[in-house]
Amino acid sequence: MSTPQPNDFSVVHPIDHLMRADRLPHILCAGCGIGTVIHAYVRAIDESGTDPDQHVCVSGIGCSGRAAGYVNVDSYHSTHGRALPFALGIAVHNPSLTVTVISGDGDLMAIGGNHFIHAARRNVNLNVICINNFNYGMTGGQVGPTTPIGAKGTTAPQGSIEHPFNLPYLAKACGASFVARWTILHVRQFTDAILRSMDKDGFCFTEVLSPCPTSFGRRNKLGEGLDEVEMYRERCHIENGAENLQDLDIDIVDHEQPITVGNFVDIERTAFHA
Amino acid sequence: MTSADGIVRKPMDLDRAGVPEGEVHIITERCKECGYCIEYCPEKVLVYSKEINSRGYHFPMIAEDKATSCVLCKFCDLICPELAIYTTDASDDETQS
Ligand code: SF4
Ligand code: SF4
Ligand code: SF4
């Protein structure tokens, strides 16, 4: 290869046509995993062989909500917590479209929590990718509905005392047709999970554990993004089809505890169509 | 490819299949030095540059002795949050018979 030079803009990434490349580099922090998820989403569109015009990306508010602004498909950056009802409207009105929601744990599971349970209950034909970094990153690291017990945030300096949601268990209990959990290190597997979701009728949910070094990692002694990903490499074990979803809570304090990832649910259930 | 028992093992289709050789492309201005590509390259092809890009980040470059070591697994590309690195098949550039 030729030696890379600083300030060289002449090299074009082969997936740039599915990105709003003129907006890159994006605003997300160094080591933030959100960029990897956006990248995997556009790659899934590319690999699916479907027309990008058939895809719609909807996101909510927060750092993950930026996704809609960087992908070169029809996209909508909705208000806080309302990515799902907006996406539902699109999916129901025009069933030929493949609608993907990319948003964060705070947006989807706190203010958007009711929309989540009912969209899953109805089995609306949506692909939901929840980037879970365990906190409200954009606003400075407040604890949210997925913050593990004992993890620190600006609003829980001694560590959170609340029970968090276990997202795969929640999604399955609400009736989702497809449920998976991966981390950004499992990029091949969650790209496949996104592809499966695009293909499948009904509510498909993938949780992606993702480092937020700026707001969460720093406070919880997880180090840089690389250190957090390394923790996932050491602790994750893959259990596709795991039955015991109620036991899949994530412990961020005790690093001896395994973190279970995999494609857990893939069932046939009548999807909601108008 | 000599195993502990001293037997030399060679894949039967080595001549036909070969190991793919990749060429690495780096969009230096996009890199934020997260290190994912460097850490998780299975062949340890990449190292941090001494130079920095305009925002002060050390981007990846090919380690001195690794010019032909990329096996085109594409993991560096897939994991990169910045879309700052990708690989192509080096043999595509050569005349194939
Ligand atoms: S604050 Fe956290 S989630 Fe937001 S861009 Fe930075 S690292 Fe990512
Ligand atoms: S394609 Fe694979 S082997 Fe080649 S540089 Fe990237 S990670 Fe390393
Ligand atoms: S993964 Fe991307 S952003 Fe991170 S060091 Fe490599 S090229 Fe730079």
Tab-separated table of C-alpha atoms and ligand atoms in Angstrom:
chain	number	residue	atom	x	y	z
A	1	MET	CA	0.000	0.000	0.000
A	2	SER	CA	1.021	3.609	-0.289
A	3	THR	CA	1.984	5.278	2.950
A	4	PRO	CA	-1.044	7.063	4.396
A	5	GLN	CA	-0.655	10.818	4.558
A	6	PRO	CA	-2.348	13.142	7.005
A	7	ASN	CA	-5.038	15.334	5.462
A	8	ASP	CA	-5.537	13.040	2.497
A	9	PHE	CA	-9.152	13.195	1.334
A	10	SER	CA	-8.576	11.386	-1.946
A	11	VAL	CA	-9.381	7.905	-0.597
A	12	VAL	CA	-13.091	7.112	-0.708
A	13	HIS	CA	-14.560	4.371	1.413
A	14	PRO	CA	-16.516	1.806	-0.673
A	15	ILE	CA	-19.607	2.217	1.532
A	16	ASP	CA	-19.588	6.027	1.304
A	17	HIS	CA	-22.456	6.018	-1.201
A	18	LEU	CA	-24.765	4.895	1.618
A	19	MET	CA	-23.467	7.556	3.987
A	20	ARG	CA	-23.765	11.325	3.901
A	21	ALA	CA	-20.036	11.266	3.506
A	22	ASP	CA	-19.730	15.046	3.302
A	23	ARG	CA	-20.670	15.086	7.000
A	24	LEU	CA	-17.822	12.785	8.014
A	25	PRO	CA	-15.974	12.676	10.312
A	26	HIS	CA	-19.084	12.542	12.487
A	27	ILE	CA	-19.396	14.294	15.837
A	28	LEU	CA	-19.308	11.147	17.967
A	29	CYS	CA	-16.436	10.789	20.439
A	30	ALA	CA	-13.299	8.767	19.784
A	31	GLY	CA	-13.984	5.158	20.714
A	32	CYS	CA	-17.775	5.608	20.739
A	33	GLY	CA	-19.428	2.474	19.394
A	34	ILE	CA	-22.342	4.228	17.697
A	35	GLY	CA	-20.311	4.745	14.514
A	36	THR	CA	-19.720	0.985	14.245
A	37	VAL	CA	-23.474	0.359	14.447
A	38	ILE	CA	-24.272	2.957	11.778
A	39	HIS	CA	-21.536	1.434	9.620
A	40	ALA	CA	-23.005	-2.071	10.109
A	41	TYR	CA	-26.483	-0.837	9.221
A	42	VAL	CA	-25.416	0.623	5.871
A	43	ARG	CA	-23.362	-2.473	5.176
A	44	ALA	CA	-26.432	-4.613	5.821
A	45	ILE	CA	-28.381	-2.511	3.309
A	46	ASP	CA	-25.573	-3.029	0.821
A	47	GLU	CA	-25.317	-6.773	1.436
A	48	SER	CA	-29.080	-7.270	1.316
A	49	GLY	CA	-28.987	-6.306	-2.346
A	50	THR	CA	-32.167	-4.297	-1.893
A	51	ASP	CA	-32.650	-0.852	-3.350
A	52	PRO	CA	-31.530	1.773	-0.783
A	53	ASP	CA	-34.676	3.693	-1.736
A	54	GLN	CA	-36.675	0.914	-0.081
A	55	HIS	CA	-35.022	1.666	3.264
A	56	VAL	CA	-36.002	4.203	5.883
A	57	CYS	CA	-33.999	4.987	9.013
A	58	VAL	CA	-35.676	6.624	12.001
A	59	SER	CA	-33.911	7.677	15.160
A	60	GLY	CA	-34.754	9.449	18.376
A	61	ILE	CA	-32.810	11.907	20.481
A	62	GLY	CA	-29.359	11.473	21.954
A	63	CYS	CA	-25.969	10.559	20.556
A	64	SER	CA	-27.436	7.429	18.908
A	65	GLY	CA	-30.174	9.618	17.459
A	66	ARG	CA	-27.514	11.121	15.210
A	67	ALA	CA	-27.662	7.975	13.089
A	68	ALA	CA	-30.499	9.283	10.938
A	69	GLY	CA	-28.403	12.296	9.986
A	70	TYR	CA	-25.485	10.297	8.638
A	71	VAL	CA	-27.093	7.606	6.500
A	72	ASN	CA	-27.886	8.248	2.871
A	73	VAL	CA	-31.364	6.735	2.849
A	74	ASP	CA	-34.636	8.441	3.660
A	75	SER	CA	-34.332	9.197	7.326
A	76	TYR	CA	-36.011	11.036	10.127
A	77	HIS	CA	-34.569	12.313	13.386
A	78	SER	CA	-37.670	12.296	15.552
A	79	THR	CA	-38.420	13.941	18.885
A	80	HIS	CA	-37.368	12.340	22.158
A	81	GLY	CA	-38.739	8.840	22.573
A	82	ARG	CA	-40.924	9.054	19.480
A	83	ALA	CA	-38.820	7.177	16.965
A	84	LEU	CA	-41.084	4.123	17.223
A	85	PRO	CA	-44.493	5.760	16.654
A	86	PHE	CA	-43.051	7.707	13.729
A	87	ALA	CA	-41.534	4.542	12.264
A	88	LEU	CA	-44.768	2.638	12.903
A	89	GLY	CA	-46.656	5.175	10.817
A	90	ILE	CA	-44.268	4.675	7.909
A	91	ALA	CA	-44.280	0.872	8.174
A	92	VAL	CA	-48.057	0.596	8.373
A	93	HIS	CA	-48.734	3.126	5.645
A	94	ASN	CA	-46.242	1.664	3.194
A	95	PRO	CA	-45.545	-2.000	3.970
A	96	SER	CA	-43.153	-2.312	1.030
A	97	LEU	CA	-40.565	-0.215	2.895
A	98	THR	CA	-37.952	-1.660	5.237
A	99	VAL	CA	-38.024	0.572	8.277
A	100	THR	CA	-35.176	0.502	10.789
A	101	VAL	CA	-35.075	2.388	14.061
A	102	ILE	CA	-31.615	3.136	15.418
A	103	SER	CA	-31.691	4.733	18.808
A	104	GLY	CA	-30.260	4.623	22.291
A	105	ASP	CA	-31.283	2.921	25.509
A	106	GLY	CA	-32.474	6.173	27.078
A	107	ASP	CA	-34.568	7.230	24.120
A	108	LEU	CA	-36.127	3.836	23.356
A	109	MET	CA	-36.588	2.444	26.844
A	110	ALA	CA	-37.263	5.451	29.102
A	111	ILE	CA	-39.345	8.154	27.440
A	112	GLY	CA	-40.070	5.790	24.543
A	113	GLY	CA	-40.688	2.762	26.757
A	114	ASN	CA	-44.426	2.580	26.246
A	115	HIS	CA	-44.050	2.859	22.497
A	116	PHE	CA	-41.562	0.023	22.657
A	117	ILE	CA	-43.757	-2.436	24.537
A	118	HIS	CA	-46.775	-1.754	22.341
A	119	ALA	CA	-44.920	-1.854	19.032
A	120	ALA	CA	-43.491	-5.233	20.092
A	121	ARG	CA	-46.866	-6.431	21.384
A	122	ARG	CA	-48.524	-5.583	18.084
A	123	ASN	CA	-45.581	-7.105	16.225
A	124	VAL	CA	-45.267	-4.124	13.899
A	125	ASN	CA	-42.910	-4.831	10.998
A	126	LEU	CA	-39.953	-2.800	12.292
A	127	ASN	CA	-36.268	-3.450	12.856
A	128	VAL	CA	-35.164	-1.859	16.081
A	129	ILE	CA	-31.482	-1.510	16.910
A	130	CYS	CA	-30.973	-0.305	20.451
A	131	ILE	CA	-27.465	0.959	21.077
A	132	ASN	CA	-27.085	0.342	24.790
A	133	ASN	CA	-24.296	2.271	26.488
A	134	PHE	CA	-26.020	2.186	29.892
A	135	ASN	CA	-26.442	5.938	30.316
A	136	TYR	CA	-27.572	9.238	28.856
A	137	GLY	CA	-24.298	10.034	27.104
A	138	MET	CA	-25.186	13.243	25.328
A	139	THR	CA	-26.446	15.045	28.408
A	140	GLY	CA	-23.482	14.081	30.533
A	141	GLY	CA	-23.950	10.613	31.961
A	142	GLN	CA	-27.189	10.446	33.934
A	143	VAL	CA	-28.397	6.962	34.839
A	144	GLY	CA	-31.221	5.521	32.766
A	145	PRO	CA	-33.395	2.425	32.534
A	146	THR	CA	-30.521	0.141	31.511
A	147	THR	CA	-27.856	1.361	33.955
A	148	PRO	CA	-26.698	-1.751	35.816
A	149	ILE	CA	-26.983	-1.828	39.611
A	150	GLY	CA	-23.879	-0.305	41.139
A	151	ALA	CA	-22.814	1.576	37.990
A	152	LYS	CA	-22.105	5.251	38.519
A	153	GLY	CA	-23.645	8.220	36.768
A	154	THR	CA	-23.912	11.938	37.399
A	155	THR	CA	-27.265	11.299	39.063
A	156	ALA	CA	-25.974	8.292	41.016
A	157	PRO	CA	-22.461	9.173	42.135
A	158	GLN	CA	-22.434	6.293	44.643
A	159	GLY	CA	-23.744	3.825	42.070
A	160	SER	CA	-27.229	3.120	40.778
A	161	ILE	CA	-29.602	1.370	43.190
A	162	GLU	CA	-32.354	0.763	40.596
A	163	HIS	CA	-33.046	-2.521	38.884
A	164	PRO	CA	-32.390	-2.029	35.162
A	165	PHE	CA	-34.344	-3.444	32.257
A	166	ASN	CA	-32.949	-6.610	30.766
A	167	LEU	CA	-33.722	-5.700	27.169
A	168	PRO	CA	-33.802	-9.103	25.428
A	169	TYR	CA	-36.113	-10.435	28.173
A	170	LEU	CA	-38.346	-7.372	27.877
A	171	ALA	CA	-38.516	-7.614	24.076
A	172	LYS	CA	-39.314	-11.326	24.163
A	173	ALA	CA	-41.979	-10.888	26.855
A	174	CYS	CA	-43.641	-8.135	24.806
A	175	GLY	CA	-43.902	-10.397	21.776
A	176	ALA	CA	-40.999	-9.518	19.472
A	177	SER	CA	-40.470	-11.978	16.614
A	178	PHE	CA	-36.698	-11.663	16.652
A	179	VAL	CA	-34.486	-10.797	19.617
A	180	ALA	CA	-30.698	-10.576	19.748
A	181	ARG	CA	-27.970	-9.081	21.857
A	182	TRP	CA	-24.448	-8.416	20.612
A	183	THR	CA	-21.625	-5.959	21.286
A	184	ILE	CA	-19.841	-3.783	18.747
A	185	LEU	CA	-16.997	-6.305	18.752
A	186	HIS	CA	-19.458	-8.874	17.345
A	187	VAL	CA	-19.904	-6.717	14.287
A	188	ARG	CA	-20.235	-9.634	11.875
A	189	GLN	CA	-22.913	-11.278	13.997
A	190	PHE	CA	-24.989	-8.173	14.510
A	191	THR	CA	-24.734	-7.244	10.847
A	192	ASP	CA	-26.232	-10.689	10.197
A	193	ALA	CA	-28.880	-9.993	12.855
A	194	ILE	CA	-29.776	-6.742	11.065
A	195	LEU	CA	-29.950	-8.605	7.741
A	196	ARG	CA	-32.220	-11.214	9.303
A	197	SER	CA	-34.406	-8.439	10.732
A	198	MET	CA	-34.670	-6.746	7.346
A	199	ASP	CA	-35.836	-9.995	5.852
A	200	LYS	CA	-38.273	-10.901	8.594
A	201	ASP	CA	-41.855	-9.729	8.944
A	202	GLY	CA	-42.715	-8.464	12.425
A	203	PHE	CA	-40.971	-6.684	15.270
A	204	CYS	CA	-37.243	-7.432	15.323
A	205	PHE	CA	-35.045	-6.216	18.129
A	206	THR	CA	-31.264	-6.180	18.431
A	207	GLU	CA	-29.490	-4.740	21.434
A	208	VAL	CA	-25.892	-3.727	20.774
A	209	LEU	CA	-23.693	-3.077	23.809
A	210	SER	CA	-21.532	-0.146	22.927
A	211	PRO	CA	-18.865	1.856	24.725
A	212	CYS	CA	-19.498	5.441	25.770
A	213	PRO	CA	-16.037	6.260	27.077
A	214	THR	CA	-16.817	9.945	27.563
A	215	SER	CA	-19.806	9.742	29.874
A	216	PHE	CA	-20.006	6.168	31.173
A	217	GLY	CA	-16.608	4.507	30.808
A	218	ARG	CA	-14.737	7.273	32.555
A	219	ARG	CA	-17.003	7.235	35.606
A	220	ASN	CA	-17.075	3.471	35.885
A	221	LYS	CA	-13.371	2.800	35.524
A	222	LEU	CA	-13.933	1.063	32.207
A	223	GLY	CA	-11.210	3.135	30.562
A	224	GLU	CA	-11.214	4.066	26.894
A	225	GLY	CA	-13.515	2.532	24.301
A	226	LEU	CA	-10.859	-0.076	23.568
A	227	ASP	CA	-10.721	-1.124	27.239
A	228	GLU	CA	-14.490	-1.539	27.380
A	229	VAL	CA	-14.526	-3.567	24.168
A	230	GLU	CA	-11.709	-5.678	25.543
A	231	MET	CA	-13.862	-6.308	28.626
A	232	TYR	CA	-16.621	-7.545	26.302
A	233	ARG	CA	-14.169	-9.792	24.514
A	234	GLU	CA	-13.167	-11.370	27.800
A	235	ARG	CA	-16.616	-11.672	29.350
A	236	CYS	CA	-19.015	-12.402	26.499
A	237	HIS	CA	-20.101	-15.871	25.665
A	238	ILE	CA	-22.324	-16.666	22.731
A	239	GLU	CA	-25.465	-18.656	23.385
A	240	ASN	CA	-27.749	-18.559	20.395
A	241	GLY	CA	-31.297	-19.581	21.239
A	242	ALA	CA	-30.731	-19.082	24.987
A	243	GLU	CA	-33.947	-19.870	26.844
A	244	ASN	CA	-33.150	-18.240	30.175
A	245	LEU	CA	-33.471	-14.620	29.088
A	246	GLN	CA	-34.576	-13.618	32.598
A	247	ASP	CA	-31.035	-14.376	33.769
A	248	LEU	CA	-29.290	-12.150	31.255
A	249	ASP	CA	-28.847	-9.065	33.412
A	250	ILE	CA	-25.567	-7.299	32.801
A	251	ASP	CA	-23.188	-6.798	35.703
A	252	ILE	CA	-20.793	-3.951	35.022
A	253	VAL	CA	-19.197	-3.978	38.488
A	254	ASP	CA	-18.282	-7.650	38.887
A	255	HIS	CA	-16.068	-8.455	35.932
A	256	GLU	CA	-16.156	-12.155	36.748
A	257	GLN	CA	-19.773	-12.413	35.611
A	258	PRO	CA	-20.267	-13.546	32.014
A	259	ILE	CA	-22.260	-11.464	29.546
A	260	THR	CA	-24.461	-13.603	27.332
A	261	VAL	CA	-24.851	-12.554	23.706
A	262	GLY	CA	-26.492	-14.233	20.743
A	263	ASN	CA	-29.586	-14.449	18.592
A	264	PHE	CA	-32.129	-15.535	21.177
A	265	VAL	CA	-35.563	-15.476	19.564
A	266	ASP	CA	-36.605	-16.061	15.964
A	267	ILE	CA	-40.255	-17.084	15.855
A	268	GLU	CA	-43.178	-16.844	13.468
A	269	ARG	CA	-45.956	-14.640	14.834
A	270	THR	CA	-48.540	-12.750	12.796
A	271	ALA	CA	-47.287	-9.254	12.118
A	272	PHE	CA	-49.391	-6.127	12.399
A	273	HIS	CA	-50.492	-4.808	9.022
A	274	ALA	CA	-53.235	-2.277	8.392
B	1	MET	CA	3.423	-25.808	9.254
B	2	THR	CA	5.314	-28.361	11.284
B	3	SER	CA	3.284	-29.806	14.148
B	4	ALA	CA	4.650	-30.868	17.532
B	5	ASP	CA	5.142	-34.440	16.359
B	6	GLY	CA	7.405	-33.253	13.553
B	7	ILE	CA	5.001	-34.089	10.735
B	8	VAL	CA	4.882	-31.463	8.037
B	9	ARG	CA	1.281	-30.730	7.118
B	10	LYS	CA	0.365	-28.928	3.976
B	11	PRO	CA	-3.221	-28.213	2.918
B	12	MET	CA	-3.937	-30.208	-0.232
B	13	ASP	CA	-5.261	-27.206	-2.094
B	14	LEU	CA	-2.521	-24.793	-1.033
B	15	ASP	CA	-1.377	-24.146	-4.594
B	16	ARG	CA	-4.870	-23.454	-5.805
B	17	ALA	CA	-6.367	-21.568	-2.877
B	18	GLY	CA	-3.447	-19.694	-1.388
B	19	VAL	CA	-3.922	-17.079	1.273
B	20	PRO	CA	-5.735	-13.978	0.072
B	21	GLU	CA	-3.617	-10.882	0.182
B	22	GLY	CA	-5.198	-7.597	1.040
B	23	GLU	CA	-4.277	-4.034	0.380
B	24	VAL	CA	-5.147	-1.651	3.197
B	25	HIS	CA	-6.535	1.826	2.501
B	26	ILE	CA	-6.719	4.432	5.239
B	27	ILE	CA	-8.694	7.665	5.175
B	28	THR	CA	-6.428	9.379	7.622
B	29	GLU	CA	-8.547	12.461	8.212
B	30	ARG	CA	-11.475	10.421	9.513
B	31	CYS	CA	-9.540	8.445	12.086
B	32	LYS	CA	-9.993	9.191	15.790
B	33	GLU	CA	-7.336	6.795	17.079
B	34	CYS	CA	-9.755	4.468	18.859
B	35	GLY	CA	-7.359	1.604	18.178
B	36	TYR	CA	-9.999	-1.012	17.309
B	37	CYS	CA	-8.494	-1.860	13.921
B	38	ILE	CA	-5.005	-2.064	15.379
B	39	GLU	CA	-5.963	-4.198	18.378
B	40	TYR	CA	-8.259	-6.641	16.608
B	41	CYS	CA	-6.407	-7.259	13.348
B	42	PRO	CA	-5.725	-11.001	13.564
B	43	GLU	CA	-2.424	-10.587	11.752
B	44	LYS	CA	-1.298	-7.519	13.723
B	45	VAL	CA	-0.770	-5.701	10.444
B	46	LEU	CA	-1.412	-2.219	11.784
B	47	VAL	CA	0.395	0.164	14.137
B	48	TYR	CA	-0.211	3.775	15.147
B	49	SER	CA	1.441	6.366	12.931
B	50	LYS	CA	3.992	8.767	14.332
B	51	GLU	CA	2.320	11.566	12.390
B	52	ILE	CA	-1.015	13.037	13.352
B	53	ASN	CA	-3.964	14.124	11.251
B	54	SER	CA	-5.304	17.672	11.368
B	55	ARG	CA	-7.266	16.942	14.532
B	56	GLY	CA	-4.356	15.472	16.375
B	57	TYR	CA	-5.064	11.766	16.066
B	58	HIS	CA	-2.514	9.067	15.295
B	59	PHE	CA	-4.035	7.000	12.510
B	60	PRO	CA	-3.172	3.389	11.682
B	61	MET	CA	-0.489	2.444	9.239
B	62	ILE	CA	1.106	-0.803	8.124
B	63	ALA	CA	3.771	-2.164	10.440
B	64	GLU	CA	7.182	-2.202	8.826
B	65	ASP	CA	7.451	-5.943	8.318
B	66	LYS	CA	3.780	-6.488	7.508
B	67	ALA	CA	3.480	-5.044	4.017
B	68	THR	CA	2.113	-8.315	2.608
B	69	SER	CA	0.538	-9.764	5.771
B	70	CYS	CA	-3.086	-8.641	5.400
B	71	VAL	CA	-5.307	-11.682	4.836
B	72	LEU	CA	-8.317	-9.617	3.760
B	73	CYS	CA	-10.540	-10.611	6.664
B	74	LYS	CA	-11.966	-7.038	6.578
B	75	PHE	CA	-12.402	-6.867	10.328
B	76	CYS	CA	-10.548	-3.544	10.549
B	77	ASP	CA	-13.079	-2.081	8.126
B	78	LEU	CA	-16.149	-3.580	9.834
B	79	ILE	CA	-15.243	-2.467	13.351
B	80	CYS	CA	-14.124	1.066	12.438
B	81	PRO	CA	-16.661	3.553	13.830
B	82	GLU	CA	-15.353	6.258	11.497
B	83	LEU	CA	-15.339	4.444	8.124
B	84	ALA	CA	-11.687	5.364	7.991
B	85	ILE	CA	-10.160	2.087	6.816
B	86	TYR	CA	-10.921	-0.615	4.265
B	87	THR	CA	-9.160	-3.351	2.384
B	88	THR	CA	-9.215	-4.583	-1.185
B	89	ASP	CA	-7.937	-7.742	-2.819
B	90	ALA	CA	-4.365	-7.046	-3.829
B	91	SER	CA	-4.471	-9.762	-6.493
B	92	ASP	CA	-7.197	-7.806	-8.308
B	93	ASP	CA	-4.532	-5.315	-9.293
B	94	GLU	CA	-2.392	-7.962	-10.927
B	95	THR	CA	-2.922	-9.734	-14.207
B	96	GLN	CA	-4.564	-13.066	-13.526
B	97	SER	CA	-4.060	-15.949	-15.848
C	1	SF4	S1	-21.037	10.969	24.856
C	1	SF4	FE1	-20.873	8.738	24.822
C	1	SF4	S2	-22.509	8.025	23.437
C	1	SF4	FE2	-22.226	10.226	23.094
C	1	SF4	S3	-20.791	10.341	21.337
C	1	SF4	FE3	-19.575	10.472	23.232
C	1	SF4	S4	-18.973	8.343	23.657
C	1	SF4	FE4	-20.679	8.257	22.190
C	2	SF4	S1	-8.352	-6.997	6.610
C	2	SF4	FE1	-7.951	-8.246	8.440
C	2	SF4	S2	-5.819	-8.891	8.213
C	2	SF4	FE2	-6.107	-7.174	6.817
C	2	SF4	S3	-5.476	-5.369	7.987
C	2	SF4	FE3	-7.689	-5.574	8.216
C	2	SF4	S4	-7.970	-6.745	10.098
C	2	SF4	FE4	-5.826	-7.020	9.458
C	3	SF4	S1	-10.764	1.736	13.854
C	3	SF4	FE1	-10.950	3.516	12.507
C	3	SF4	S2	-10.982	5.293	13.873
C	3	SF4	FE2	-10.229	3.553	15.067
C	3	SF4	S3	-7.988	3.680	14.905
C	3	SF4	FE3	-8.701	2.328	13.255
C	3	SF4	S4	-8.976	3.668	11.468
C	3	SF4	FE4	-8.848	4.986	13.285
